[in-house]
Coordinates of C-alpha atoms in Angstrom, one line a residue:
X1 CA 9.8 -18.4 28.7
X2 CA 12.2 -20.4 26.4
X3 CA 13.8 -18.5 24.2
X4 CA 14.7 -20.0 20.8
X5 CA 16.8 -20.0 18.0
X6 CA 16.6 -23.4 16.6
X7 CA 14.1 -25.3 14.2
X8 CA 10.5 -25.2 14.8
X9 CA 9.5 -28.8 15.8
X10 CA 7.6 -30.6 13.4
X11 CA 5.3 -33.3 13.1
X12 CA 2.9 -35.0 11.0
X13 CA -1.0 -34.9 10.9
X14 CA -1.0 -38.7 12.5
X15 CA 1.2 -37.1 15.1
X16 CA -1.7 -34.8 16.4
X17 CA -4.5 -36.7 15.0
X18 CA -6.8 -35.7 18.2
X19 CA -8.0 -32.4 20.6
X20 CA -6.0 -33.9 23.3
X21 CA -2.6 -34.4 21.2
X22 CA -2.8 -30.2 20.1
X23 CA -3.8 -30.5 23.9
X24 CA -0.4 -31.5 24.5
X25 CA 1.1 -29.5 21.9
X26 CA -0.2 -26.4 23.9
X27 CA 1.1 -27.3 26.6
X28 CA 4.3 -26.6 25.7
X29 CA 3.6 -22.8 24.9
X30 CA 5.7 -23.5 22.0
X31 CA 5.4 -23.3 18.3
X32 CA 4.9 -26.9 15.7
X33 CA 4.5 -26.8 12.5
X34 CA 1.9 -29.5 11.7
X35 CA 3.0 -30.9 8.3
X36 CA -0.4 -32.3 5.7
X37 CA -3.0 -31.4 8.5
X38 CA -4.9 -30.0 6.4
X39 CA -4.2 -31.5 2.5
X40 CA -7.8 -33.3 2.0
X41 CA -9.4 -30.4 2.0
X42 CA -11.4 -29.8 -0.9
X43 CA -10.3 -25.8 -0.6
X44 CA -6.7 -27.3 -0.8
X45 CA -7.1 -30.0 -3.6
X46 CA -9.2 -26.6 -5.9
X47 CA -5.7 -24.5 -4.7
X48 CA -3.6 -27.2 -6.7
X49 CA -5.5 -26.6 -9.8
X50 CA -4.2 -23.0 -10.4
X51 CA -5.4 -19.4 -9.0
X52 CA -8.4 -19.3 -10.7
X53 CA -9.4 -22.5 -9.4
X54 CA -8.9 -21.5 -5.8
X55 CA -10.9 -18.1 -6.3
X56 CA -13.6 -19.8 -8.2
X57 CA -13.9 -22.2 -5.0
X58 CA -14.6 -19.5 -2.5
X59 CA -17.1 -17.4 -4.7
X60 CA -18.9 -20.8 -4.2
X61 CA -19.8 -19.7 -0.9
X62 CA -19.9 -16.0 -0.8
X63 CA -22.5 -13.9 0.3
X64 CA -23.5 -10.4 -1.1
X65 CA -22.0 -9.4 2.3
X66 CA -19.6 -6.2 2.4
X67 CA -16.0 -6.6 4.3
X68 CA -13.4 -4.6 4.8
X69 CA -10.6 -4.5 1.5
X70 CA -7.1 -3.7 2.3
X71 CA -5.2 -2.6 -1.2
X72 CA -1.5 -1.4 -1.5
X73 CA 0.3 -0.1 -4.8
X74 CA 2.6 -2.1 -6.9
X75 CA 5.6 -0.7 -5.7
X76 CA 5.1 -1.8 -1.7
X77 CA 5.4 -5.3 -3.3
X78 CA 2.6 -6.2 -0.7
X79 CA 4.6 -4.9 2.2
X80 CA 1.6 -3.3 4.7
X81 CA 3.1 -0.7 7.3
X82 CA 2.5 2.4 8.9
X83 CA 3.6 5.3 6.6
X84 CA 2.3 8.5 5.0
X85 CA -0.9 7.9 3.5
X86 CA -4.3 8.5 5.0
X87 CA -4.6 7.3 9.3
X88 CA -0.6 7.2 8.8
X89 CA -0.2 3.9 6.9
X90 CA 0.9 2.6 3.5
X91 CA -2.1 1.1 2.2
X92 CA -6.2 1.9 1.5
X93 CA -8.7 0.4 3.0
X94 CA -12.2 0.2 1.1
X95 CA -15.1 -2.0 2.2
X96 CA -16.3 -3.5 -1.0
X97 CA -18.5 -6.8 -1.5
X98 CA -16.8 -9.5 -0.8
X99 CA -17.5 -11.2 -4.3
X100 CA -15.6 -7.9 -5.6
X101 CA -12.7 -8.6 -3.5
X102 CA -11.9 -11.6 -4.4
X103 CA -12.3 -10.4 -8.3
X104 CA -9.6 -8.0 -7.4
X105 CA -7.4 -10.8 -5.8
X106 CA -7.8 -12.8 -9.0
X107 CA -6.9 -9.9 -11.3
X108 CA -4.3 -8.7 -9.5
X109 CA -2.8 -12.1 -9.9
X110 CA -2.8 -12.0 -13.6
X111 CA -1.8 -8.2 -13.8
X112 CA 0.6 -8.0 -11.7
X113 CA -0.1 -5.0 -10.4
X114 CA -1.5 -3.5 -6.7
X115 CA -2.1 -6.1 -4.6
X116 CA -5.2 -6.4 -1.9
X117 CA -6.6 -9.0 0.6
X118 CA -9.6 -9.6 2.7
X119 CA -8.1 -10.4 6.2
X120 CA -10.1 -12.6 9.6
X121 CA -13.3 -12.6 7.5
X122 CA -15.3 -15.2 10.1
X123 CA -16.4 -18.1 7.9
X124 CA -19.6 -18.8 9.0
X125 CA -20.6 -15.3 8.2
X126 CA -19.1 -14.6 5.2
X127 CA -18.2 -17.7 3.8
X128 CA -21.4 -20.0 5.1
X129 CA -20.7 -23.8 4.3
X130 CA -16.6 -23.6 4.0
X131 CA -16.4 -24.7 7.7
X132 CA -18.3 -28.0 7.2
X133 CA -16.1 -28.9 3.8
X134 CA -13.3 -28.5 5.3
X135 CA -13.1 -29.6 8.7
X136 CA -10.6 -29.0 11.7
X137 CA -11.3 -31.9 14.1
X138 CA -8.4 -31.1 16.1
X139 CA -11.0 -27.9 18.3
X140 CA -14.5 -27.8 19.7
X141 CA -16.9 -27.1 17.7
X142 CA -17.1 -23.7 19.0
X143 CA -14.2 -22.4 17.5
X144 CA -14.9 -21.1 14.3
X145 CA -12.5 -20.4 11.8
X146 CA -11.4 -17.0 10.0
X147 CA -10.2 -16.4 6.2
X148 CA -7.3 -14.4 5.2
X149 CA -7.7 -14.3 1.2
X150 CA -5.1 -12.1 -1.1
X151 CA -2.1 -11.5 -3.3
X152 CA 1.6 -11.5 -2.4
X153 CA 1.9 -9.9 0.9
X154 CA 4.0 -9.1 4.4
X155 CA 2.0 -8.9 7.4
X156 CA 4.1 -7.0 9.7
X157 CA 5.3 -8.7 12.9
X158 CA 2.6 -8.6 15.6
X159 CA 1.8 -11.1 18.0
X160 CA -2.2 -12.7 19.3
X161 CA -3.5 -13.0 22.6
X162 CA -5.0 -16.6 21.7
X163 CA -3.7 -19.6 20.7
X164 CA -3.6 -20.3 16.5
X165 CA -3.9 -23.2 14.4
X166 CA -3.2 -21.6 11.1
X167 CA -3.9 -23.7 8.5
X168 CA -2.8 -23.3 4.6
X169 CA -5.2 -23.5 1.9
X170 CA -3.8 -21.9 -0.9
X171 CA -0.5 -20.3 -1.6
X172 CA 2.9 -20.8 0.3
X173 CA 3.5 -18.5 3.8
X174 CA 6.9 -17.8 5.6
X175 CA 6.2 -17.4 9.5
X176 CA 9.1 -15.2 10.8
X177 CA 9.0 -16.1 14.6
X178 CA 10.1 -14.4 17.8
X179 CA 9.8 -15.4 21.1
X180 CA 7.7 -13.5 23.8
X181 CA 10.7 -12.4 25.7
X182 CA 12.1 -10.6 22.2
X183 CA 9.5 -8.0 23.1
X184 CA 11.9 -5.5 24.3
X185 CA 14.2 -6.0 21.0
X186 CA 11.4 -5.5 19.0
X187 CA 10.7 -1.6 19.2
X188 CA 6.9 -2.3 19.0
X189 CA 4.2 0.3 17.8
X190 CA 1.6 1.8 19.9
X191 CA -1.0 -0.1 21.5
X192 CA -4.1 2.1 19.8
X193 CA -3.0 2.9 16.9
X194 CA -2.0 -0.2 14.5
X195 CA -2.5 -1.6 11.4
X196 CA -5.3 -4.2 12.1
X197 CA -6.1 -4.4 15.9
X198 CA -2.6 -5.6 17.4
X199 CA 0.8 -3.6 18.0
X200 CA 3.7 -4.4 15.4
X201 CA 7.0 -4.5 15.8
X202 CA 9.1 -1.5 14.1
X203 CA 12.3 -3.3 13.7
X204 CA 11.0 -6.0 11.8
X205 CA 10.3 -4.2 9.3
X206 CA 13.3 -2.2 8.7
X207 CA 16.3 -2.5 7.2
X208 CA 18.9 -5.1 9.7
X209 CA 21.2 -1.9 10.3
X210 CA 19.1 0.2 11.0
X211 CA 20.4 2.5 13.7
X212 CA 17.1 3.4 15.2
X213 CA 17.3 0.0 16.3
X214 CA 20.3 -0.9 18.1
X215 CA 19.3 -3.6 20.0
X216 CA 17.3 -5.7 17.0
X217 CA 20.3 -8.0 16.4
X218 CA 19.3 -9.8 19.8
X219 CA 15.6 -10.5 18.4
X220 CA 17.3 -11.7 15.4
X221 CA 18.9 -14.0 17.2
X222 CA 16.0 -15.5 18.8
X223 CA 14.2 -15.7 15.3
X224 CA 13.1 -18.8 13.8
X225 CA 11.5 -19.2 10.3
X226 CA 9.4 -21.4 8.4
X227 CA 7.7 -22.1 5.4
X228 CA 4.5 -24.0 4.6
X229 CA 2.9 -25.4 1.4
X230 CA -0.8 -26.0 0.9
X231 CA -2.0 -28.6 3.6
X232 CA 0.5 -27.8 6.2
X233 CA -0.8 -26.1 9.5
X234 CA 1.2 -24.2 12.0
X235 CA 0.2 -23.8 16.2
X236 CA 1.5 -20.7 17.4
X237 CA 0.8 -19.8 20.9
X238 CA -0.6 -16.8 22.2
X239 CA 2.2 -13.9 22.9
X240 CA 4.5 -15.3 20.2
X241 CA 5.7 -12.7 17.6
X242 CA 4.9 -13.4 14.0
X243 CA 5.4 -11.8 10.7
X244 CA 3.6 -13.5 7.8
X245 CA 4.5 -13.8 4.1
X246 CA 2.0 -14.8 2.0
X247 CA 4.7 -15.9 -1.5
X248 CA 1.9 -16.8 -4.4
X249 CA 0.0 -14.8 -6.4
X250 CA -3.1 -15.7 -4.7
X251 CA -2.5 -16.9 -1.0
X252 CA -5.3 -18.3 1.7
X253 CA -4.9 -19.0 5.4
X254 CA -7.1 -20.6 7.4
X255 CA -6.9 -19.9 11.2
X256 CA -8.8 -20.6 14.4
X257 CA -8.2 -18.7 17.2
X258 CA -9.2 -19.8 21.2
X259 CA -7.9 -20.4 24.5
X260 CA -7.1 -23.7 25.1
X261 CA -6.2 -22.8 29.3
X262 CA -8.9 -19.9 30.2
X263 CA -10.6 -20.6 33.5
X264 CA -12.8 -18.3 32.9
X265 CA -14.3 -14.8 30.9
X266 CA -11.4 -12.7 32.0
X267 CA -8.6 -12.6 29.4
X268 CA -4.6 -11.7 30.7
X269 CA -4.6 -9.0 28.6
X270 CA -7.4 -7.0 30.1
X271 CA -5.6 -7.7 33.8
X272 CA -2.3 -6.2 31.7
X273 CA -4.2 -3.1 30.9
X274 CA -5.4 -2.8 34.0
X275 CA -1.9 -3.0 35.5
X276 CA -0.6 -0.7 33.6
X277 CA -2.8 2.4 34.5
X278 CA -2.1 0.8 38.2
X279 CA 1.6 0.4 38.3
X280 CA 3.3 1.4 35.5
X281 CA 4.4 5.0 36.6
X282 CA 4.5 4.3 40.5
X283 CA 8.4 4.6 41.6
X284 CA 10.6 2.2 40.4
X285 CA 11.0 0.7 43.9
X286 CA 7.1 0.6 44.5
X287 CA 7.1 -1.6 41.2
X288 CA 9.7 -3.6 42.5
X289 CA 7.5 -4.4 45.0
X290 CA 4.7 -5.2 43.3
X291 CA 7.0 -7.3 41.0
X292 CA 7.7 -9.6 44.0
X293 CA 4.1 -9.7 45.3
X294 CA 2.8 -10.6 41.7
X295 CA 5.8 -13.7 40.9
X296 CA 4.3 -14.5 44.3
X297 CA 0.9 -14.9 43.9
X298 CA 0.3 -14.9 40.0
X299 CA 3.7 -16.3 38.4
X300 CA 4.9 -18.6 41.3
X301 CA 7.8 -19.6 40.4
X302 CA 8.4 -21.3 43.9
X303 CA 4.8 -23.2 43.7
X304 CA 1.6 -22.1 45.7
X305 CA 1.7 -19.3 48.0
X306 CA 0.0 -21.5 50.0
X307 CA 1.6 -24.9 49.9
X308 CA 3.1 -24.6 53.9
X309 CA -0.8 -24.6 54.6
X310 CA -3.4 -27.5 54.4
X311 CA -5.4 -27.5 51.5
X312 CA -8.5 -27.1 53.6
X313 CA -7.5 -23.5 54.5
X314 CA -6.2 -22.2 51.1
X315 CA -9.3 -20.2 51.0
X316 CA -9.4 -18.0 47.4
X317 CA -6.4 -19.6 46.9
X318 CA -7.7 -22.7 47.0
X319 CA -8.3 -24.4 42.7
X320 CA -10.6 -22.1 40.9
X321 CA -12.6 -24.5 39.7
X322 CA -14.2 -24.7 42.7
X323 CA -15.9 -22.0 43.1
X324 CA -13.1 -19.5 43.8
X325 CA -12.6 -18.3 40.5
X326 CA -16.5 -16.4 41.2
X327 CA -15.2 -15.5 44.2
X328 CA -12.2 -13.8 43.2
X329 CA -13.9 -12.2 40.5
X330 CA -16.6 -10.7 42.6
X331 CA -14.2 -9.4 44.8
X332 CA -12.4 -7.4 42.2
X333 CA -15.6 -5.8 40.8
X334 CA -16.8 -4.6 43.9
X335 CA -13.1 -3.2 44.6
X336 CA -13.7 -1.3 40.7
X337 CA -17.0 0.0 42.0
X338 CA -15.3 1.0 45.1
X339 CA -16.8 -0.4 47.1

C-alpha cells in the first residue's frame, strides 16, 4: 500500500467523464479529487444563491419521514467526539422529522449557535426525486446516493469499507487524508462502540503533542489535505482514513458508496472479523504462520500459488468467475456448520 505525503492528484470532470474512466481511477486504490464533476447540478446552482436557498431546495423533496438528528452545543464549534455526555459522546442525538431538521440547520445558520446535521440519509427514501435532478453518470444505476445535510462541523477521522464518490453540493469540505498503513499511528477507537457505525481515530482529534500519542507524528506525515467548493467530487477508496470538515454555515455532501472489485456477497471485512476471533490470540509464532500461508494464498505477492501448475489443474484456485467463487464459498459454510 503506497503511502503518501504529497498532493492528491486531480483532474477535471472531462478527465473521468465515463464508468470506465472512475474504473481506472479505482484501480489505483488511490485518492483524486475530481474538480466541477458535479457544478450543473441544480442542488449546486440553488447552493450559490445563499443558505436559504440551498435549504429551501431540499424541503422540495422531503418526506414527513423521521431520521436520526445529531446536535452539539455552541462551544464544540461542531467538533463530534466521544466524551462525557449520554452513550459517552459529545453530542445528542434526537430523531426528529426530517423537515424539522433541516429548519434547525437553517436557524442555526443565522444564530449562530448549536450546530446539528442529518448524516447518510438514503436519497431515494428520504429525499425521493433528488437522485434524478441531479445525476451521477459516472455508477450503475444501482448505486444510490446518501445526504449528509448540516452546519459547520468535524467528522472525526474514520475510514469506509467501500469505495466513495463524495460529491459537494453545498458548502466547502476539508478532507484530512491518511493512508491505510497509518492505521497503527492512528490510536483508533473500539470497533462497537463509535460515533456513527465506523471506528475513529483518537489522535486525530487531539491536540499534535499530545503525549498519549507518541507515535501520531508518523501519521502526520503521511497526511494529505484538501479542500473542495461546490461542484467538486472526491474518490476515496475503501480503507483510506478521512476526517471531514464541513467550513459553511450550511454544508451538503453527496456520496455514493459501492464496490467497484467484489466478486461476490462476501465483503473483506466480515473475513477480518472472522480472522480475528481465529487468529488474533494464537502464539505469536502460530500467527507468523498463518501470516505466510495467507500472503500466499490471499495477498500473493509472488503471483498465483498455482502458476508452476497448468491452468487446467488449478482447481478452486482456478478464476472465480467460473464457478469457484460458489465453490469456495460452500466449502467454508459447511466448515462454519461443522461439518
Amino acid at each position: 500500500m503506497t503511502s503518501l505525503a504529497a498532493p492528491i492528484v486531480e483532474r477535471t470532470a472531462t478527465d473521468v467523464d465515463e464508468p470506465e474512466a472512475l474504473r481506472r481511477v479505482a484501480e489505483a486504490c488511490l485518492p483524486v479529487v475530481i474538480r466541477g464533476l458535479c457544478k450543473d447540478w441544480p442542488a449546486v446552482r440553488a447552493s450559490a444563491e445563499g443558505n436559504d436557498a440551498a435549504i429551501t431546495y431540499m424541503a422540495g423533496f422531503v418526506t414527513p419521514l423521521m431520521a436520526e438528528y445529531f446536535a452539539a452545543a455552541p462551544h464544540l464549534c461542531g467538533r463530534y467526539h466521544y466524551g462525557d455526555g449520554p452513550g459517552g459522546f459529545n453530542f445528542s442525538r434526537e430523531t426528529i422529522s426530517v423537515r424539522d431538521a433541516l429548519a434547525r440547520i437553517a436557524a442555526n445558520a443565522r444564530d449562530h449557535g448549536d450546530t446539528g446535521y442529518l448524516g447518510s440519509l438514503p436519497a431515494d427514501r428520504h429525499f425521493p426525486g433528488f437522485a434524478e435532478a441531479n445525476v451521477c453518470a459516472l455508477l450503475p444505476p444501482d448505486v444510490r446516493p446518501r445526504i449528509w445535510l448540516g452546519n459547520a462541523s468535524t467528522v472525526a477521522c474514520h475510514y469506509d469499507s467501500y469505495d466513495n464518490l463524495a460529491c459537494v453540493a453545498a458548502g466547502r469540505r476539508r478532507f484530512t487524508l491518511y493512508p491505510p498503513d497509518a492505521i497503527g499511528d492512528l490510536y483508533v477507537g473500539p470497533i462497537d462502540h463509535t460515533l456513527s457505525g465506523q471506528p475513529i481515530s483518537l489522535a486525530a482529534g487531539a491536540a499534535l503533542d499530545d503525549p498519549r500519542y507518541p507515535r501520531f507524528a508518523a501519521a502526520q506525515a503521511k497526511a494529505v489535505t484538501v479542500e473542495l467548493a461546490p461542484g467538486d467530487a472526491l474518490y476515496l477508496p475503501k480503507l483510506w482514513w478521512h476526517q471531514v470538515e464541513a467550513l459553511d454555515p450550511v454544508n451538503m455532501l453527496v456520496n455514493y458508496w459501492w464496490d467497484g472489485f467484489s466478486a461476490g456477497p462476501d465483503a473483506p471485512h466480515t473475513t477480518m472479523l472472522l480472522a480475528m476471533i481465529a487468529i488474533a490470540e494464537r502464539p505469536a509464532a502460530e500467527r507468523a504462520a498463518w501470516r505466510a500461508y495467507f500472503d500466499h494464498y490471499v495477498f500473493r505477492p509472488a503471483g498465483h500459488p498455482l502458476a508452476h501448475m497448468p491452468d487446467a489443474q488449478h482447481g478452486v484456485l482456478g478464476p472465480l468467475g467460473q464457478g469457484n467463487y460458489g465453490r469456495i464459498r460452500a466449502l467454508v459454510m459447511r466448515l462454519l456448520r461443522g461439518q
